[in-house]
Structures are given as C-alpha cells and as structure tokens.
Amino acid sequence: MAARDPARELVVRRRGQRLARQLDVPASTATRLLDLVIADACAQQGVPADAGQGGQGAAPVMLAGMDPMPDSPRLSPLLRRLPPPRRLAPLLRVLPARWQHALLERALARVLAAPLADGALDFMAGRRLAIEVSDLGLRWVLSLRDGRLRVVDDAPEASVRGSATDLLLLASRLEDADTLFFQRDLVLTGDTELGLTARNLLDRLPWESVPLGLRIALNRGARFACAARAAHRRH
C-alpha cells in the first residue's frame, strides 16, 4: 500500500473548499479538481491513476477488496449531520448549466469510451434520453452527436428517474438495474424500448474498461451516500 501524500490531500481539500464556497470557477477548474480527487483515491489504493485503462483486468480485484463504508454507532451521528441531497438542490441551481453539462459530458466520455469507440452507442444518434436526479432537482437530456454524448435542450423520448444515491449505486455497479427498477428506486418513462436498450448496454459494459480511478471514485462515493442515507432513515 502506497503511503498517503499529505501535500496532495491538502491541495484537494483546499480546492474543494474553494469550489464549494465560491461556485465561481470555469469548467476547466472543476474538471481538474475531479481529476485530483480521482488521482488521490488511486494513490491511497496504491495504484497509478491511469491504471485500468485500455482494458487491463486487475481492477475488479482491487474494487472487490475495498471495505464497505463502516456502519457503527460512532459514525451514524456524523452522517446524520450531513445535509440530505434535497438540501443541496438550491446550491446546485446556482452552478451555471453549461458547467454542469461540461462536467457530465466529460464523465460520460471517460466511462463510455469503449462503447463509443466500437459503435455500440450508435442507437443513440438522433435519440434523446433524459437522466433525472429527483432529490437534487437535476435533469439532463442526452443525445449522440458527432461521436459523443451531448447534453441537449430538446424534449426527451424517454427518461430514467431516481435519487442521487440510487443512480450512484447503479453507476458504481454496487446494485444492478433490475433490482433498482423492480423496487421502483429507478423509474423509466416514455419510450420503453429506448430506455431498455440503454440499460442493457450499461449492463454489458465491461467494468474493467472504465478507468480505474473513476471506478474507485464511484465506488467510494456510492458507499458513502448509501451509508448517509441509511443513517438519516434510522434517525
């Protein structure tokens, strides 16, 4: 296990505080912060930030060995003090839409690099699928344009709606889509065929094709969000 890097942690913490306090930064600054957080997560796991790209298969072992978010009486009171996602919705509305769109498009380009390259996402050309984060009041309509998934202003043909925590659980592969839809934690409306095609593509997406740093960030974020939600529900 690689030693923790105090200097890196300090940089990430300061930039995170500045972003949360000001919310007046260009998209490039926010994406660099995302890269720093991912690199820091990789450093703490003792792996390089660019490992796992290009289809290397060691990453599932690394993620499988990660401990779940601890659930203890000492941690629960701390988690309950965190505001639930719905309390953050007004803050997120202050962030200009173009910055949100740039961050989302960048993240999708990294996660879906393999299916974009091999044409598996061509069915999205000219189609419009919305992702709705119900408790954050966020909604993005996605379409494939010029070989990339873009956020567009057009009305969607289908929508997938869920809470921030449930969408994180889906993105991190900590919960499967069938379970979330069966429990009504995720809801599909509109053109069912389009929504199911997109869902089936994500189910078939090789997890090792997603950059390792992003997998670690998704895994940790989903576990933390799930633990915080459980603490609020118990309270």
Tab-separated table of C-alpha atoms in Angstrom:
chain	number	residue	atom	x	y	z
A	1	MET	CA	0.000	0.000	0.000
A	2	ALA	CA	1.400	3.358	-1.023
A	3	ALA	CA	1.941	5.969	1.676
A	4	ARG	CA	-0.575	8.785	1.927
A	5	ASP	CA	0.561	12.028	0.325
A	6	PRO	CA	-0.252	14.907	2.720
A	7	ALA	CA	0.598	17.527	0.107
A	8	ARG	CA	-1.845	16.023	-2.405
A	9	GLU	CA	-4.573	15.742	0.223
A	10	LEU	CA	-4.057	19.399	1.179
A	11	VAL	CA	-4.388	20.542	-2.416
A	12	VAL	CA	-7.591	18.545	-2.940
A	13	ARG	CA	-9.096	19.799	0.317
A	14	ARG	CA	-8.298	23.458	-0.377
A	15	ARG	CA	-9.630	23.333	-3.910
A	16	GLY	CA	-12.773	21.547	-2.761
A	17	GLN	CA	-13.416	24.199	-0.118
A	18	ARG	CA	-12.824	26.995	-2.600
A	19	LEU	CA	-15.189	25.437	-5.146
A	20	ALA	CA	-17.936	24.917	-2.566
A	21	ARG	CA	-17.502	28.428	-1.167
A	22	GLN	CA	-17.319	30.404	-4.361
A	23	LEU	CA	-19.024	28.337	-7.110
A	24	ASP	CA	-17.469	30.836	-9.447
A	25	VAL	CA	-14.906	28.802	-11.370
A	26	PRO	CA	-14.561	27.838	-15.030
A	27	ALA	CA	-15.436	24.302	-16.046
A	28	SER	CA	-11.754	23.522	-16.593
A	29	THR	CA	-11.024	24.206	-12.921
A	30	ALA	CA	-13.846	21.937	-11.774
A	31	THR	CA	-12.715	19.109	-14.041
A	32	ARG	CA	-9.134	19.439	-12.815
A	33	LEU	CA	-10.472	19.118	-9.282
A	34	LEU	CA	-12.287	15.939	-10.297
A	35	ASP	CA	-9.043	14.582	-11.728
A	36	LEU	CA	-7.203	15.418	-8.496
A	37	VAL	CA	-9.793	13.607	-6.383
A	38	ILE	CA	-9.577	10.540	-8.618
A	39	ALA	CA	-5.778	10.590	-8.549
A	40	ASP	CA	-5.832	10.879	-4.752
A	41	ALA	CA	-8.176	7.881	-4.460
A	42	CYS	CA	-5.815	5.874	-6.670
A	43	ALA	CA	-2.803	6.937	-4.606
A	44	GLN	CA	-4.469	5.740	-1.416
A	45	GLN	CA	-5.147	2.385	-3.100
A	46	GLY	CA	-1.502	2.095	-4.121
A	47	VAL	CA	-2.184	2.138	-7.861
A	48	PRO	CA	-1.366	4.666	-10.597
A	49	ALA	CA	-4.188	6.956	-11.673
A	50	ASP	CA	-4.089	5.735	-15.266
A	51	ALA	CA	-4.108	2.027	-14.385
A	52	GLY	CA	-7.028	0.016	-15.650
A	53	GLN	CA	-7.366	1.981	-18.889
A	54	GLY	CA	-7.181	0.129	-22.127
A	55	GLY	CA	-8.980	-2.912	-20.741
A	56	GLN	CA	-6.495	-4.160	-18.166
A	57	GLY	CA	-8.263	-6.569	-15.905
A	58	ALA	CA	-6.697	-6.192	-12.479
A	59	ALA	CA	-9.174	-3.566	-11.313
A	60	PRO	CA	-12.086	-5.809	-10.280
A	61	VAL	CA	-9.836	-7.465	-7.708
A	62	MET	CA	-8.899	-4.075	-6.300
A	63	LEU	CA	-12.506	-2.962	-6.005
A	64	ALA	CA	-13.659	-6.263	-4.603
A	65	GLY	CA	-11.146	-5.893	-1.800
A	66	MET	CA	-12.354	-2.474	-0.747
A	67	ASP	CA	-14.045	-2.380	2.638
A	68	PRO	CA	-17.635	-1.186	2.715
A	69	MET	CA	-18.448	2.092	4.398
A	70	PRO	CA	-18.300	1.273	8.125
A	71	ASP	CA	-21.639	1.241	9.894
A	72	SER	CA	-21.040	1.991	13.551
A	73	PRO	CA	-22.767	3.948	16.324
A	74	ARG	CA	-19.906	6.445	16.241
A	75	LEU	CA	-20.237	7.112	12.515
A	76	SER	CA	-24.033	7.383	12.283
A	77	PRO	CA	-24.345	10.678	14.256
A	78	LEU	CA	-21.735	12.248	11.969
A	79	LEU	CA	-23.518	11.078	8.835
A	80	ARG	CA	-26.861	12.386	10.128
A	81	ARG	CA	-25.349	15.863	10.388
A	82	LEU	CA	-24.694	15.908	6.668
A	83	PRO	CA	-27.488	17.570	4.694
A	84	PRO	CA	-29.544	15.147	2.580
A	85	PRO	CA	-29.239	15.618	-1.186
A	86	ARG	CA	-32.507	17.580	-1.445
A	87	ARG	CA	-30.984	20.267	0.786
A	88	LEU	CA	-28.203	20.725	-1.765
A	89	ALA	CA	-30.568	21.305	-4.689
A	90	PRO	CA	-30.733	25.131	-4.285
A	91	LEU	CA	-26.928	25.287	-4.149
A	92	LEU	CA	-26.573	23.251	-7.334
A	93	ARG	CA	-29.015	25.510	-9.152
A	94	VAL	CA	-26.530	28.345	-8.672
A	95	LEU	CA	-23.986	26.428	-10.767
A	96	PRO	CA	-24.386	27.514	-14.414
A	97	ALA	CA	-25.939	24.837	-16.592
A	98	ARG	CA	-23.067	24.970	-19.089
A	99	TRP	CA	-20.616	23.931	-16.339
A	100	GLN	CA	-22.860	21.051	-15.287
A	101	HIS	CA	-23.105	19.958	-18.913
A	102	ALA	CA	-19.338	20.128	-19.452
A	103	LEU	CA	-18.656	18.009	-16.363
A	104	LEU	CA	-21.306	15.439	-17.274
A	105	GLU	CA	-20.132	15.145	-20.875
A	106	ARG	CA	-16.531	14.690	-19.714
A	107	ALA	CA	-17.521	11.985	-17.233
A	108	LEU	CA	-19.616	10.132	-19.828
A	109	ALA	CA	-16.787	10.301	-22.346
A	110	ARG	CA	-14.497	8.565	-19.831
A	111	VAL	CA	-16.989	5.957	-18.618
A	112	LEU	CA	-18.311	5.085	-22.086
A	113	ALA	CA	-15.091	5.398	-24.077
A	114	ALA	CA	-15.166	1.734	-25.182
A	115	PRO	CA	-18.792	1.557	-26.441
A	116	LEU	CA	-18.406	4.957	-28.099
A	117	ALA	CA	-15.320	3.733	-29.936
A	118	ASP	CA	-16.841	0.444	-31.135
A	119	GLY	CA	-20.171	1.926	-32.190
A	120	ALA	CA	-22.296	0.260	-29.520
A	121	LEU	CA	-23.901	3.630	-28.747
A	122	ASP	CA	-24.866	4.407	-32.328
A	123	PHE	CA	-28.516	3.679	-31.452
A	124	MET	CA	-28.479	6.989	-29.531
A	125	ALA	CA	-27.822	9.021	-32.692
A	126	GLY	CA	-30.778	11.343	-33.106
A	127	ARG	CA	-32.462	9.901	-29.983
A	128	ARG	CA	-32.945	11.706	-26.687
A	129	LEU	CA	-32.746	10.087	-23.267
A	130	ALA	CA	-33.170	12.088	-20.048
A	131	ILE	CA	-31.490	11.381	-16.718
A	132	GLU	CA	-33.387	12.895	-13.781
A	133	VAL	CA	-31.872	13.139	-10.296
A	134	SER	CA	-35.073	13.554	-8.329
A	135	ASP	CA	-33.746	14.722	-4.956
A	136	LEU	CA	-31.262	17.186	-6.482
A	137	GLY	CA	-33.707	18.670	-8.957
A	138	LEU	CA	-31.348	17.960	-11.855
A	139	ARG	CA	-32.307	16.799	-15.341
A	140	TRP	CA	-30.166	16.296	-18.417
A	141	VAL	CA	-31.267	15.184	-21.883
A	142	LEU	CA	-28.570	13.212	-23.707
A	143	SER	CA	-28.110	12.539	-27.408
A	144	LEU	CA	-25.267	11.159	-29.522
A	145	ARG	CA	-23.821	13.898	-31.713
A	146	ASP	CA	-20.507	13.970	-33.553
A	147	GLY	CA	-19.488	10.707	-31.916
A	148	ARG	CA	-20.023	11.972	-28.355
A	149	LEU	CA	-22.878	12.046	-25.885
A	150	ARG	CA	-24.018	15.646	-25.573
A	151	VAL	CA	-26.457	17.415	-23.285
A	152	VAL	CA	-29.174	18.917	-25.490
A	153	ASP	CA	-32.151	21.222	-24.938
A	154	ASP	CA	-34.688	19.076	-26.820
A	155	ALA	CA	-37.563	17.204	-25.190
A	156	PRO	CA	-36.645	13.608	-24.254
A	157	GLU	CA	-38.165	10.485	-25.777
A	158	ALA	CA	-37.540	8.506	-22.585
A	159	SER	CA	-36.483	9.337	-19.033
A	160	VAL	CA	-34.766	7.477	-16.223
A	161	ARG	CA	-35.528	8.991	-12.823
A	162	GLY	CA	-34.005	8.154	-9.457
A	163	SER	CA	-32.349	9.616	-6.384
A	164	ALA	CA	-28.708	10.644	-6.398
A	165	THR	CA	-27.826	7.678	-4.165
A	166	ASP	CA	-29.615	5.104	-6.316
A	167	LEU	CA	-28.089	6.451	-9.524
A	168	LEU	CA	-24.662	6.299	-7.869
A	169	LEU	CA	-25.304	2.693	-6.818
A	170	LEU	CA	-26.174	1.868	-10.425
A	171	ALA	CA	-23.153	3.700	-11.867
A	172	SER	CA	-20.758	2.048	-9.410
A	173	ARG	CA	-22.136	-1.468	-10.044
A	174	LEU	CA	-22.920	-1.871	-6.350
A	175	GLU	CA	-26.548	-2.518	-7.318
A	176	ASP	CA	-27.949	-3.939	-10.539
A	177	ALA	CA	-30.510	-2.171	-12.692
A	178	ASP	CA	-33.140	-4.937	-12.460
A	179	THR	CA	-33.240	-4.684	-8.661
A	180	LEU	CA	-33.464	-0.891	-8.663
A	181	PHE	CA	-36.260	-0.863	-11.264
A	182	PHE	CA	-38.142	-3.693	-9.542
A	183	GLN	CA	-38.040	-1.807	-6.226
A	184	ARG	CA	-39.144	1.385	-8.012
A	185	ASP	CA	-35.993	3.150	-6.869
A	186	LEU	CA	-35.448	3.892	-10.561
A	187	VAL	CA	-38.383	4.709	-12.835
A	188	LEU	CA	-38.378	4.503	-16.636
A	189	THR	CA	-40.954	6.570	-18.540
A	190	GLY	CA	-41.584	7.376	-22.193
A	191	ASP	CA	-40.120	5.184	-24.958
A	192	THR	CA	-39.535	1.976	-23.012
A	193	GLU	CA	-37.567	0.350	-25.834
A	194	LEU	CA	-35.023	3.187	-25.912
A	195	GLY	CA	-34.620	3.128	-22.136
A	196	LEU	CA	-34.212	-0.653	-22.003
A	197	THR	CA	-31.672	-0.613	-24.839
A	198	ALA	CA	-29.582	1.922	-22.933
A	199	ARG	CA	-29.907	-0.072	-19.715
A	200	ASN	CA	-28.891	-3.326	-21.417
A	201	LEU	CA	-25.841	-1.607	-22.904
A	202	LEU	CA	-24.737	-0.464	-19.445
A	203	ASP	CA	-25.271	-3.981	-18.079
A	204	ARG	CA	-22.954	-5.370	-20.776
A	205	LEU	CA	-20.332	-2.657	-20.369
A	206	PRO	CA	-17.063	-4.316	-19.248
A	207	TRP	CA	-16.360	-2.760	-15.855
A	208	GLU	CA	-12.611	-3.057	-16.462
A	209	SER	CA	-12.952	-0.766	-19.493
A	210	VAL	CA	-13.807	2.147	-17.167
A	211	PRO	CA	-10.660	3.980	-15.933
A	212	LEU	CA	-9.634	2.557	-12.568
A	213	GLY	CA	-9.502	5.931	-10.842
A	214	LEU	CA	-13.097	6.638	-11.843
A	215	ARG	CA	-14.223	3.203	-10.627
A	216	ILE	CA	-12.669	3.859	-7.232
A	217	ALA	CA	-14.273	7.317	-7.018
A	218	LEU	CA	-17.700	5.927	-7.963
A	219	ASN	CA	-17.364	3.046	-5.515
A	220	ARG	CA	-16.408	5.267	-2.597
A	221	GLY	CA	-18.990	7.904	-3.424
A	222	ALA	CA	-21.808	5.357	-3.685
A	223	ARG	CA	-20.862	3.642	-0.416
A	224	PHE	CA	-20.690	6.959	1.404
A	225	ALA	CA	-24.038	8.155	0.001
A	226	CYS	CA	-25.682	4.826	0.876
A	227	ALA	CA	-24.343	4.941	4.445
A	228	ALA	CA	-25.509	8.551	4.879
A	229	ARG	CA	-28.994	7.688	3.623
A	230	ALA	CA	-29.212	4.740	5.985
A	231	ALA	CA	-28.159	6.937	8.912
A	232	HIS	CA	-30.859	9.508	8.082
A	233	ARG	CA	-33.510	6.804	7.759
A	234	ARG	CA	-32.610	5.284	11.131
A	235	HIS	CA	-32.825	8.743	12.695
